[in-house]
Short mmCIF file of C-alpha atoms in Angstrom, two decimals:
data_model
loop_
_atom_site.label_atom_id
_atom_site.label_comp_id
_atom_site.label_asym_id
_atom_site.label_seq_id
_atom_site.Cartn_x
_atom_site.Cartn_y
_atom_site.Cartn_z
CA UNK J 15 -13.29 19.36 -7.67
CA UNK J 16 -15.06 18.45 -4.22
CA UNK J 17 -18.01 20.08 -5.11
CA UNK J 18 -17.79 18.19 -8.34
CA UNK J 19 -17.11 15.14 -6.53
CA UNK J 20 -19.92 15.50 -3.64
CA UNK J 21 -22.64 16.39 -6.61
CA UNK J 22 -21.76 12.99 -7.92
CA UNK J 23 -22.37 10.98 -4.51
CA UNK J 24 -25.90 13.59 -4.24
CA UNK J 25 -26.91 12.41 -7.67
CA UNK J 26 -26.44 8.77 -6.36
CA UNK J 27 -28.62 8.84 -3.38
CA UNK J 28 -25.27 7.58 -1.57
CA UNK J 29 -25.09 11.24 0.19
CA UNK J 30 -27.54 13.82 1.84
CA UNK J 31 -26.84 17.15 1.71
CA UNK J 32 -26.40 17.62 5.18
CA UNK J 33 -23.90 14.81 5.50
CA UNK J 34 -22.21 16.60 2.35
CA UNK J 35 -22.35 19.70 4.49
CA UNK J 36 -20.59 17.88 7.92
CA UNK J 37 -17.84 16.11 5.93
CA UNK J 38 -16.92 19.57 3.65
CA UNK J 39 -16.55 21.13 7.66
CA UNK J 40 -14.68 18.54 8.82
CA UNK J 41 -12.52 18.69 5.74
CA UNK J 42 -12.14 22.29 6.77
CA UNK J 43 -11.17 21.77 10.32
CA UNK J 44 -8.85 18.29 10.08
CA UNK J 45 -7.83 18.71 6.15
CA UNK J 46 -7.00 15.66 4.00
CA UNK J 47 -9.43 14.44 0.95
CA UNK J 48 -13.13 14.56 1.15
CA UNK J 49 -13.38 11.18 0.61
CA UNK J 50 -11.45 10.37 3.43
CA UNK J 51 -13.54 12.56 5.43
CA UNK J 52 -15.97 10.86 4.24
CA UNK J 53 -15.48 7.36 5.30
CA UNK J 54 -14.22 8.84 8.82
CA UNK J 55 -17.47 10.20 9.90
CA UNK J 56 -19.06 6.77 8.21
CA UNK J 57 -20.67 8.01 5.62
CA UNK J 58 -19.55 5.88 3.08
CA UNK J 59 -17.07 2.44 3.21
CA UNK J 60 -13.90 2.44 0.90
CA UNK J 61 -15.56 0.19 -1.59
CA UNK J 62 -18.37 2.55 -2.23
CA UNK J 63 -15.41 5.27 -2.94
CA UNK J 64 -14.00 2.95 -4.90
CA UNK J 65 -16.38 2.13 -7.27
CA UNK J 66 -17.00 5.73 -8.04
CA UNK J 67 -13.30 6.10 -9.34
CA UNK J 68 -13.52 3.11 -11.47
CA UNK J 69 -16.36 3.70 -13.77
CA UNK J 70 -16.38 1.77 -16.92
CA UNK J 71 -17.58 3.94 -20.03
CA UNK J 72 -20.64 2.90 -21.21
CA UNK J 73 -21.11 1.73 -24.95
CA UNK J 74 -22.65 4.28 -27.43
CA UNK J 75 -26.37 3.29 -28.47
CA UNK J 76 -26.41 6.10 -31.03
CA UNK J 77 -24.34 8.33 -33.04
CA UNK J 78 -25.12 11.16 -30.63
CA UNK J 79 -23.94 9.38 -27.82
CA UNK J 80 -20.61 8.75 -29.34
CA UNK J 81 -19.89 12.59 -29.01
CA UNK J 82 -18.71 12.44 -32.69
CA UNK J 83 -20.71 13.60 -35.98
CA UNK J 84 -21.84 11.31 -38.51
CA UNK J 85 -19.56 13.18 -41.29
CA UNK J 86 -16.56 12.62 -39.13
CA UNK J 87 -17.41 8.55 -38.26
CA UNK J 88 -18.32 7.93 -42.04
CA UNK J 89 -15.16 9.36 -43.21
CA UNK J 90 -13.01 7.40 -40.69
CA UNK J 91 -14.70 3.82 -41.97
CA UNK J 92 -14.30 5.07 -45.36
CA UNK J 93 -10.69 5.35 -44.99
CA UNK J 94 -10.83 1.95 -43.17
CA UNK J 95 -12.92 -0.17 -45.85
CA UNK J 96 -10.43 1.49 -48.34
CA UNK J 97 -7.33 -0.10 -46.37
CA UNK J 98 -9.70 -3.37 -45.80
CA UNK J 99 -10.55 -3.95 -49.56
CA UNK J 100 -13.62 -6.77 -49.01
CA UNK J 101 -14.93 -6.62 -45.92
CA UNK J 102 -18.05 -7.37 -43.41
CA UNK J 103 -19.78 -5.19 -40.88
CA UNK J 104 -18.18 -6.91 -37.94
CA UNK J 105 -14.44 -6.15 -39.77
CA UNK J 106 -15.37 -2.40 -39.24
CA UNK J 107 -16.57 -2.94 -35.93
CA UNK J 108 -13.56 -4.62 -35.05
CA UNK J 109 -11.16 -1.56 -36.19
CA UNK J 110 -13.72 1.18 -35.14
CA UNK J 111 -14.07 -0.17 -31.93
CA UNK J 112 -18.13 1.41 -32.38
CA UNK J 113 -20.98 -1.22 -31.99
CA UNK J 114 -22.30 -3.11 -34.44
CA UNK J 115 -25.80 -0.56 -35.07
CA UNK J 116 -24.16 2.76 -35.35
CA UNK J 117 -21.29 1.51 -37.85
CA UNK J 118 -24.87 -0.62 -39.79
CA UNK J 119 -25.80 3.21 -40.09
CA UNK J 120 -22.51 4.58 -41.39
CA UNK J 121 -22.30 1.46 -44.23
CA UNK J 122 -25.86 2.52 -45.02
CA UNK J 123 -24.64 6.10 -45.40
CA UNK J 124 -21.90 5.34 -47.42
CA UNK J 125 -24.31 2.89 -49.64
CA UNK J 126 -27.22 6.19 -50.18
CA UNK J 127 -23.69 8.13 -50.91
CA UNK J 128 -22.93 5.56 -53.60
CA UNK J 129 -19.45 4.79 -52.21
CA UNK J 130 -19.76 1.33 -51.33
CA UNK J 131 -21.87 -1.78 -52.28
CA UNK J 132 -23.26 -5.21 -51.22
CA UNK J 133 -20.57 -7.82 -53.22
CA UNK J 134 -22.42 -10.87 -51.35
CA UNK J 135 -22.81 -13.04 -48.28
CA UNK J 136 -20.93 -15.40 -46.23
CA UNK J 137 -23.27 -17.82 -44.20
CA UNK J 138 -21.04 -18.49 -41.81
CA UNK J 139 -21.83 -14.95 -40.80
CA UNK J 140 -25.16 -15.43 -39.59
CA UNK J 141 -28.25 -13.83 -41.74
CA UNK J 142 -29.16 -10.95 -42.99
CA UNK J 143 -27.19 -7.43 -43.17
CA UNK J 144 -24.79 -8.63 -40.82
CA UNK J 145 -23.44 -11.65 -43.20
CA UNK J 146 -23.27 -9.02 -46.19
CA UNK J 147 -19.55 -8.64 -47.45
CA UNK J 148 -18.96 -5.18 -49.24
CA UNK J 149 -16.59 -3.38 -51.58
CA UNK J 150 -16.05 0.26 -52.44
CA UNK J 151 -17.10 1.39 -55.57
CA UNK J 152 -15.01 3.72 -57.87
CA UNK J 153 -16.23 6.99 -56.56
CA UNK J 154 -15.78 5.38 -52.76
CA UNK J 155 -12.29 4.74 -53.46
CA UNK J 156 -11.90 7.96 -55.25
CA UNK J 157 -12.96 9.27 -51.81
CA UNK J 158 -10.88 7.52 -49.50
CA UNK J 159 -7.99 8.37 -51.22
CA UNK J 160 -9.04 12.07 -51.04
CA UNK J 161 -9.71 11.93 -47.30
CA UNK J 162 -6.31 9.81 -46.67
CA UNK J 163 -4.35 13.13 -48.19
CA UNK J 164 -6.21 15.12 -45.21
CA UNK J 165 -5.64 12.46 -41.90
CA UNK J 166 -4.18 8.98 -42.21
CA UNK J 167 -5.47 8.18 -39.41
CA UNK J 168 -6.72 4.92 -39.24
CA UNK J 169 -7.01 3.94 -35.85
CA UNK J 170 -10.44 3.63 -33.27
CA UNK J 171 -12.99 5.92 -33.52
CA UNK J 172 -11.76 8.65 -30.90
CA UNK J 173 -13.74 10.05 -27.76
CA UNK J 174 -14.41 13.59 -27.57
CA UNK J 175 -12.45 16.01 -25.40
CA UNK J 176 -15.38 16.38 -22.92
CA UNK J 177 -15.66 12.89 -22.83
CA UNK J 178 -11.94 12.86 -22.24
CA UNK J 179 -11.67 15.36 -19.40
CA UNK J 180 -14.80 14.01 -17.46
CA UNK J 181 -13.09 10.55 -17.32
CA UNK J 182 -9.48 11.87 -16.16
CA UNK J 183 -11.63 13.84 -13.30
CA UNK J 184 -13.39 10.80 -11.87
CA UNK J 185 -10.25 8.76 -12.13
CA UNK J 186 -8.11 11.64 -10.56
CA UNK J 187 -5.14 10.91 -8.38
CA UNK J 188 -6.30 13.20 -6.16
CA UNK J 189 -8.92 11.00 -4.62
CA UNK J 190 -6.78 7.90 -4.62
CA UNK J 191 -6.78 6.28 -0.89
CA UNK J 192 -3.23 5.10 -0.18
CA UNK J 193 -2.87 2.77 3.04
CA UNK J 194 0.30 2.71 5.25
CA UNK J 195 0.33 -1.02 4.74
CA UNK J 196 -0.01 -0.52 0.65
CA UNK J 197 3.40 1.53 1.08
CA UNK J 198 4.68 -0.62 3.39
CA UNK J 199 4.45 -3.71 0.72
CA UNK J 200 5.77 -1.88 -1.78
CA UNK J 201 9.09 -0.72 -0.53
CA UNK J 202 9.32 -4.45 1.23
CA UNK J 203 11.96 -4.89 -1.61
CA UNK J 204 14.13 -1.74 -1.19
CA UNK J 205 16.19 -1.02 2.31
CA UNK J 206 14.53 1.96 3.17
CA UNK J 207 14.35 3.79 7.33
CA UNK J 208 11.10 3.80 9.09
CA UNK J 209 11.14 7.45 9.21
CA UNK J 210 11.78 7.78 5.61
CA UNK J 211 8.80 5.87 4.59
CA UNK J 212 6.75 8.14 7.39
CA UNK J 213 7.50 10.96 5.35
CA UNK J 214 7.34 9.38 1.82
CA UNK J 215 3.42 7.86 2.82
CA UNK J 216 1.72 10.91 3.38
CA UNK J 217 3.20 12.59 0.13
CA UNK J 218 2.04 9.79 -1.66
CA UNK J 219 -1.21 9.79 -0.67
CA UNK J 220 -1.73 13.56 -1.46
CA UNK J 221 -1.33 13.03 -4.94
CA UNK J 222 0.97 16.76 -5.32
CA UNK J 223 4.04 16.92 -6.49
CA UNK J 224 6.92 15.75 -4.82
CA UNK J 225 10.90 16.68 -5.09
CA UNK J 226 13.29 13.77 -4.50
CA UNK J 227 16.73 15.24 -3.43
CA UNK J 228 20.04 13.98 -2.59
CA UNK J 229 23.93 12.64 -3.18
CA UNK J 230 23.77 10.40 -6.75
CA UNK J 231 23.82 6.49 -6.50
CA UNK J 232 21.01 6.24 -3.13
CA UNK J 233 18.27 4.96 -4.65
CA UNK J 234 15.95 8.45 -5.94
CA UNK J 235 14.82 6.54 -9.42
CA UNK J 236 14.36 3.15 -7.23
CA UNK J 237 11.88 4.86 -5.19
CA UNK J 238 9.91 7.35 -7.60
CA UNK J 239 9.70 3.85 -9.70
CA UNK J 240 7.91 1.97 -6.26
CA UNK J 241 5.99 4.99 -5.61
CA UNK J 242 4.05 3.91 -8.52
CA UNK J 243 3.56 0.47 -7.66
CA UNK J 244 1.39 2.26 -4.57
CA UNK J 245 -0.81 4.04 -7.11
CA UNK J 246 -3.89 1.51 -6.39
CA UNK J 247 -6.79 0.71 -9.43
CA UNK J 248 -7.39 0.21 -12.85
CA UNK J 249 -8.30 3.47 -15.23
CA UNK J 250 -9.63 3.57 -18.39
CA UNK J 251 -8.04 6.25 -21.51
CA UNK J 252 -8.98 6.51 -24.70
CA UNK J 253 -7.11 5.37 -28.11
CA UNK J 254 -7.67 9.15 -28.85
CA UNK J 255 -9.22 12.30 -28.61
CA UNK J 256 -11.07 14.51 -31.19
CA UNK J 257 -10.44 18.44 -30.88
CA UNK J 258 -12.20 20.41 -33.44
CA UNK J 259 -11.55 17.95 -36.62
CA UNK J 260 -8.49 17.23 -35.55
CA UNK J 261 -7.28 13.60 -34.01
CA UNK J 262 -4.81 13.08 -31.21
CA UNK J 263 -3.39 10.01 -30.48
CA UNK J 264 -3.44 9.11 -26.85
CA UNK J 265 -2.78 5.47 -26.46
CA UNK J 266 0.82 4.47 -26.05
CA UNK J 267 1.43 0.82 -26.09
CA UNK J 268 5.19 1.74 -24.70
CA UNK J 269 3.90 4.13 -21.38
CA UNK J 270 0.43 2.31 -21.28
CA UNK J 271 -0.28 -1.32 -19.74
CA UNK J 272 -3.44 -3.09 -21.24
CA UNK J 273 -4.82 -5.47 -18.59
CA UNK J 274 -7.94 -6.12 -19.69
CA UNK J 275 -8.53 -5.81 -23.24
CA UNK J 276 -11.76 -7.54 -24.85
CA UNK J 277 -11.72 -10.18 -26.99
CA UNK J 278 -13.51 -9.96 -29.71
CA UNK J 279 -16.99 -9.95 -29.91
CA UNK J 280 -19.13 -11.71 -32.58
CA UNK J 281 -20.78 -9.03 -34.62
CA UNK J 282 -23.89 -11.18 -34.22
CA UNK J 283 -23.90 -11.80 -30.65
CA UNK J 284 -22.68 -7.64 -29.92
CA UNK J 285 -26.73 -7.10 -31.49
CA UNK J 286 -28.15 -7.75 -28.73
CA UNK J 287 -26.04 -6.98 -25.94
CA UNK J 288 -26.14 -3.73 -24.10
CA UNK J 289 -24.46 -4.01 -21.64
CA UNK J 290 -21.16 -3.72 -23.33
CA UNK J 291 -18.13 -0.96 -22.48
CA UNK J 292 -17.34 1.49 -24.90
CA UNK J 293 -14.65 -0.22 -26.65
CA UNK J 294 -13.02 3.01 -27.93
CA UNK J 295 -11.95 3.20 -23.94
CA UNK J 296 -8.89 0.59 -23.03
CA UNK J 297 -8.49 -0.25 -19.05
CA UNK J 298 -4.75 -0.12 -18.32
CA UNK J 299 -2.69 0.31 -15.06
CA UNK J 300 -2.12 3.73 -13.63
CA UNK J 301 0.54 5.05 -16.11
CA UNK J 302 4.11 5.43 -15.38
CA UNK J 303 5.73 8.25 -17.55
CA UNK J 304 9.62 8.52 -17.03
CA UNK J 305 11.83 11.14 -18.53
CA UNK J 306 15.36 12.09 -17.94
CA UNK J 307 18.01 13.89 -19.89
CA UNK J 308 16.62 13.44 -23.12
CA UNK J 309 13.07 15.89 -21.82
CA UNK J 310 12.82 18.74 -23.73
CA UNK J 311 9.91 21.56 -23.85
CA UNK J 312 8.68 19.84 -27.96
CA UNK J 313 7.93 16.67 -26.26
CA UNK J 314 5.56 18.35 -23.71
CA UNK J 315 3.87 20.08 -26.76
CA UNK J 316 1.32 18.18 -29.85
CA UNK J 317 3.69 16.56 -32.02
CA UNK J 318 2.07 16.91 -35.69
CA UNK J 319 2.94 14.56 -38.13
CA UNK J 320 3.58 15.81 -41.28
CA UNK J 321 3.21 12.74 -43.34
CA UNK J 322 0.43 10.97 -41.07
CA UNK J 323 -1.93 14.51 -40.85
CA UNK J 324 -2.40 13.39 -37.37
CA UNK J 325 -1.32 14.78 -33.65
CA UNK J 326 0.76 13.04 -30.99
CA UNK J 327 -0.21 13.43 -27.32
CA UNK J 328 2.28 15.12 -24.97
CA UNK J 329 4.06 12.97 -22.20
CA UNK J 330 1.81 14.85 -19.81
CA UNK J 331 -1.41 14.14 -21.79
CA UNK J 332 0.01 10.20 -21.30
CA UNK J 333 0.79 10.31 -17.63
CA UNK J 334 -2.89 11.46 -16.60
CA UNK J 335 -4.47 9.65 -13.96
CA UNK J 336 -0.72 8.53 -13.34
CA UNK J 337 2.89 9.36 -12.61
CA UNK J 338 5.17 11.69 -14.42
CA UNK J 339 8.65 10.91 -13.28
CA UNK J 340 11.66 13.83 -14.26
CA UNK J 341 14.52 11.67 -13.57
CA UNK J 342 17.85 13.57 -13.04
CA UNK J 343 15.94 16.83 -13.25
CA UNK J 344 18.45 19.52 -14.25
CA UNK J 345 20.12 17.85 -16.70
CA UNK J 346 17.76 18.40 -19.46
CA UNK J 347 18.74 19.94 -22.75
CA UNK J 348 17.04 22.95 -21.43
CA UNK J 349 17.42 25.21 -18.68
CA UNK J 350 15.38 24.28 -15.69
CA UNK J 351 13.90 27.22 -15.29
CA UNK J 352 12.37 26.88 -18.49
CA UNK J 353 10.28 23.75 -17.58
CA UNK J 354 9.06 25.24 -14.50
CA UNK J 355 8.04 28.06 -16.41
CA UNK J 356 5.79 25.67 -17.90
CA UNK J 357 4.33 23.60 -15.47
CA UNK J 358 4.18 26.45 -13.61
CA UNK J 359 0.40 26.97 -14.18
CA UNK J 360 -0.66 23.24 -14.60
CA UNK J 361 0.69 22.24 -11.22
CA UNK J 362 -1.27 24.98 -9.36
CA UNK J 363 -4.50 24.54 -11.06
CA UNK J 364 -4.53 20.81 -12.46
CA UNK J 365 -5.01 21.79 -15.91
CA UNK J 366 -3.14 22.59 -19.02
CA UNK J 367 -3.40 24.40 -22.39
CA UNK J 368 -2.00 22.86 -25.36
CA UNK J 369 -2.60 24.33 -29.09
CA UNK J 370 -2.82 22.87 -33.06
CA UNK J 371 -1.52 24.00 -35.49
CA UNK J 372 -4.63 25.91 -36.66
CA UNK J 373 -3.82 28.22 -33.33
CA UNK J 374 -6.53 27.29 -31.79
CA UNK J 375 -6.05 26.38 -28.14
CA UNK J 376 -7.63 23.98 -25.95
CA UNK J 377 -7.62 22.99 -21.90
CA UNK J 378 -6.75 19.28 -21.04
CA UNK J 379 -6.20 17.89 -17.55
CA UNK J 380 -3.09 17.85 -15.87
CA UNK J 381 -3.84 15.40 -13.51
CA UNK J 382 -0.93 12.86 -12.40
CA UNK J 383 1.63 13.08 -9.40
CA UNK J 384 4.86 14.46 -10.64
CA UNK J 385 8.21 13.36 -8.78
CA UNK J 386 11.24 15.23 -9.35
CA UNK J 387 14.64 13.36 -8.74
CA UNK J 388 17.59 15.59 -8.67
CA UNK J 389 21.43 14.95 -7.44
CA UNK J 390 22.02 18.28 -7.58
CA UNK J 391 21.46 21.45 -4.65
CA UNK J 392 18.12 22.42 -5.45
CA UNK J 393 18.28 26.04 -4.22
CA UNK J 394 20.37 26.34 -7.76
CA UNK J 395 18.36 24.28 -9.56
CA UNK J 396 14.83 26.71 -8.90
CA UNK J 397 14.02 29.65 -7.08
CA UNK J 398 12.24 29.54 -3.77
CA UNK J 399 8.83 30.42 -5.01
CA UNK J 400 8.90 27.33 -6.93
CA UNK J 401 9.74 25.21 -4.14
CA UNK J 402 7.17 26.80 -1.87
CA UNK J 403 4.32 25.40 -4.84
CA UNK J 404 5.96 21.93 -4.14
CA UNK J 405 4.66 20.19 -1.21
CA UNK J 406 6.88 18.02 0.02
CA UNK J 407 10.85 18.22 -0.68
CA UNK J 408 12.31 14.80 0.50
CA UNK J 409 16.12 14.63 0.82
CA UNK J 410 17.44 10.87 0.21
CA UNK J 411 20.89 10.73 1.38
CA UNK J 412 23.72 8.18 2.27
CA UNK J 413 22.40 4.71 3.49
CA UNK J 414 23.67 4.02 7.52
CA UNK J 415 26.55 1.48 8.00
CA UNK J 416 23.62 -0.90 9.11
CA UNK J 417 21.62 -0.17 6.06
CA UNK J 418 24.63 -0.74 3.97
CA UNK J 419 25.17 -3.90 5.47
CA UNK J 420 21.62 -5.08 4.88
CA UNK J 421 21.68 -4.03 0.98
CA UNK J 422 25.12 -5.85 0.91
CA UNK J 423 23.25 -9.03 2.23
CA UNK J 424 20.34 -8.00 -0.03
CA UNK J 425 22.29 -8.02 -3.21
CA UNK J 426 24.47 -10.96 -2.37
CA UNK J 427 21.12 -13.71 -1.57
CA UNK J 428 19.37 -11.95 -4.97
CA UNK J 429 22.70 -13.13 -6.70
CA UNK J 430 23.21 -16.43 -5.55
CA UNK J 431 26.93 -15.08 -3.78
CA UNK J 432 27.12 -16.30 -0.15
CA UNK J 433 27.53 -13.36 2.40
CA UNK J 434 30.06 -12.70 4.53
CA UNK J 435 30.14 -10.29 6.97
CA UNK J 436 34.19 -10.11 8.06
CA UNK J 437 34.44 -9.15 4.43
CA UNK J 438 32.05 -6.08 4.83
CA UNK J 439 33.57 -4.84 7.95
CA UNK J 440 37.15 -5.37 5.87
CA UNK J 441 35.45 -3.37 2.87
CA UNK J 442 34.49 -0.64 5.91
CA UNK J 443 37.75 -0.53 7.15
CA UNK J 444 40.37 -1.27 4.44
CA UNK J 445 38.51 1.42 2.09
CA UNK J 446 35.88 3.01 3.09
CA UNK J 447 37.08 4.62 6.07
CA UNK J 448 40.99 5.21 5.00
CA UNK J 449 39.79 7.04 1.88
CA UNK J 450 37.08 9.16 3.57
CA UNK J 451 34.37 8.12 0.82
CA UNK J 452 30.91 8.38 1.73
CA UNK J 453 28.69 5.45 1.36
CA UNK J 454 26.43 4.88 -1.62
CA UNK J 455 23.29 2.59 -1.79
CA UNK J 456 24.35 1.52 -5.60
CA UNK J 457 27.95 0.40 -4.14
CA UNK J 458 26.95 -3.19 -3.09
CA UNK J 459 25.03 -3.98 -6.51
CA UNK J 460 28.27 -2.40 -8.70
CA UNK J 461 30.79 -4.52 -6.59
CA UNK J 462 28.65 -7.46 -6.60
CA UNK J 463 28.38 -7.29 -10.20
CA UNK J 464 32.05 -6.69 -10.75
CA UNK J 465 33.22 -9.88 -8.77
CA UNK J 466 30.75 -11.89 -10.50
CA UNK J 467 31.88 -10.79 -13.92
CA UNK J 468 35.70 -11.08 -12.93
CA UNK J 469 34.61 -15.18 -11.46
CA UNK J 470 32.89 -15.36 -14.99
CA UNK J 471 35.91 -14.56 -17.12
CA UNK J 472 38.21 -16.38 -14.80
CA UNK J 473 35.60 -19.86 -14.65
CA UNK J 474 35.21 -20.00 -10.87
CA UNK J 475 31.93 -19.39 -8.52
CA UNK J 476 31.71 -15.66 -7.14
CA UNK J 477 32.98 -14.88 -4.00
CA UNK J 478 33.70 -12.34 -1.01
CA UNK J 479 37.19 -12.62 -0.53
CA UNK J 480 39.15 -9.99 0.30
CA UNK J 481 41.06 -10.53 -3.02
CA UNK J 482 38.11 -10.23 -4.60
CA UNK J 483 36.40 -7.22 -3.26
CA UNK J 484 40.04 -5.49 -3.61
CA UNK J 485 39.99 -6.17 -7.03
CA UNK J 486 36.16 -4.77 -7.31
CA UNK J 487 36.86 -1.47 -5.53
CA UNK J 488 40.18 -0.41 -7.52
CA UNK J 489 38.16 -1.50 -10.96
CA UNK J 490 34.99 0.30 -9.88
CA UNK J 491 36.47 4.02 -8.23
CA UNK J 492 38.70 6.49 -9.96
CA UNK J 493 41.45 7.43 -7.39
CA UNK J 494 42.65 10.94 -8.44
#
């Protein structure tokens, strides 16, 4: 990947190869990223880096350049048109998400073909081919209907898979620069030590996979969830992805945050500019995936769709250039061993294998920081070779009396409930301490939430009375 990534800055002119050579030695000697080396021996500033892994995809000027074939793109607007009934070039545009020339040369195609015809104009359209307004004929629709019993797939053109993999590695996470101050801002909301944050920073920045460990109820989702609020920059990922003939849906408007979709362009005006991204390409945050119980080994496979003729990408495959959180790992509806099994492989050499239904088999990226959160020991969760390929193991256990105190405050100014601190040395004593039970960073927010609810009911403002917080605990705890 270095070499990958240092043949880039080469091509550029922003790197010699004898600077190349110094910063791969220092890499060698000091460790860490090559970028960072880098920008330590001054070769290059963070913004240069950070244009690099922010590259928009440029617009196709030809059917060549769109990585597809002309069969494939004709049948895809075919289908569309179909779905459309009367329509204009710019419609297609507007579903294909392919500029304005290369889909004039598909309706062309489709005219020699005798599938489609010129019904009229509409001035308000402009002049010329681009005000035209067509219909299928007969043997079009005839043809549409055949190709809709092979794919219904009627979505954006899709980007190829080599398209697809070179964008995932000059996006990777594993050239991400993460600042102390960028963590720092990030966990400003939680109650978290000083020399937990030293160790969380570091993993973090490495962009491997990390193993959250510890007693239930201190905060392990809270903090894989901020962890991605660190991930800095925009990416871009395709609607989908062409393998062989076959289309796989990548975009997921429930995983993936649009930030910066275009507005529609003018089919007239989109003539003449060139300077246009490839629209097929959406810019979204850094995806957050999150699974917990419900993970099993289908959803990290192609889901085929019977009825659409289409794939589904894998929650992996949606989490690239991201973060895959497995939230209470071990309580899948699988062994765990089995998911390690396979991940395995991807997590040692960033990449994965997934295969159609044809058999065939193709290599995607695996390339996204995957967190772990457990409650459970995790020498019987996984064997110790599989620990060793996970780099950092942090343990997050019971909060301090002082910390406890602080999320107490915390949780009391968030709801509006004025704080008292006799009654959280009376909550120490009275309970905590007489029963022996450990404290819990959720306890605050669940008592909190149970006075309010009980001053609710009752019609009277929420509280800390001892009355209150007595009534909380023995409403909130099983005593066995």
């Amino acid at each position: 990947m270095e070499k990958l990534f240092g043949d880039q800055l080469k091509d550029k002119h922003l790197l010699s190869d004898d600077q190349l050579k110094q910063a791969l030695e220092r890499q060698r000697l000091h460790g860490g990223r090559l970028g960072a080396n880098l920008i330590a021996l001054g070769f290059l500033n963070e913004d240069q880096l950070g244009s690099l892994f922010h590259r928009k995809p440029s617009s196709p000027q030809s059917v060549e350049e769109t990585g597809l074939k002309l069969p494939f793109i004709v049948d895809l607007v075919t289908k569309h048109i179909f779905a459309l009934g009367e329509f204009t070039l710019h419609d297609v545009v507007e579903r294909v998400k392919l500029p304005s020339p290369i889909i004039d040369e598909v309706l062309e195609e489709i005219q020699r073909n005798l599938m489609g015809e010129v019904k009229g104009s509409s001035g308000s359209s402009g002049y010329g081919r681009i005000s035209y307004r067509y219909i299928l004929t007969d043997r079009g629709k005839a043809r549409a209907r055949e190709l809709m019993g092979i794919s219904r797939y009627l979505g954006p053109a899709p980007v190829s898979l080599h398209a697809y993999r070179r964008m995932i590695e000059v996006q990777t996470v594993k050239n991400i620069l993460v600042k102390e101050s960028a963590v720092m801002d990030a966990f400003s909301h939680l109650i978290v030590g000083g020399e937990l944050l030293t160790r969380l920073g570091p993993a973090i920045s490495s962009g491997r996979a990390l193993f959250l460990y510890g007693p239930p109820g201190n905060g392990k989702t809270a903090i894989a969830e901020t962890i991605a609020r660190v991930m800095p920059d925009l990416v871009y990922i395709p609607y989908a992805v062409l393998v062989d003939d076959d289309v796989i849906m990548l975009y997921d408007p429930v995983t993936h945050q649009a930030v910066n979709q275009e507005a529609s362009i003018a089919a007239e005006n989109e003539l003449i500019k060139r300077d246009l991204p490839d629209a097929r390409w959406l810019e979204i945050k850094r995806p957050i995936v999150m699974a917990g119980g419900e993970l099993d080994l289908g959803m990290l496979d192609l889901e085929f769709n019977d009825i659409a003729r289409f794939y589904q990408a894998p929650l992996q495959m949606k989490a690239n250039n991201g973060i895959f959180i497995i939230d209470d790992f071990g309580r899948q509806q699988m062994d765990p061993q089995e998911l390690l099994n396979r991940w395995i492989v991807p997590l040692e050499r960033h990449t994965d294998f997934l295969s159609l239904q044809s058999g065939m088999k193709f290599e995607i990226p695996f390339d996204q920081l995957v967190i772990f959160s457990t409650n459970l020991e995790p020498k019987k969760l996984v064997d110790e070779a599989f620990l060793r390929r996970i780099r950092y193991k942090i343990k997050i256990d019971h909060p301090s009396e002082s910390e406890y105190e602080q999320i107490f405050r915390a949780v009391c100014e968030s709801n509006e409930v004025e704080y008292r601190k006799e009654m959280v040395d009376f909550l120490m004593e009275r309970f905590y301490r007489r029963t022996g039970r450990s404290l819990n960073a959720c306890h605050p927010r669940d008592l909190i939430d149970h006075i309010i609810d009980d001053a609710h009911y009752h019609c009277y403002q929420p509280e800390l009375t001892e009355a209150s917080l007595t009534a909380a605990w023995e409403t909130y705890f099983v005593e066995l």
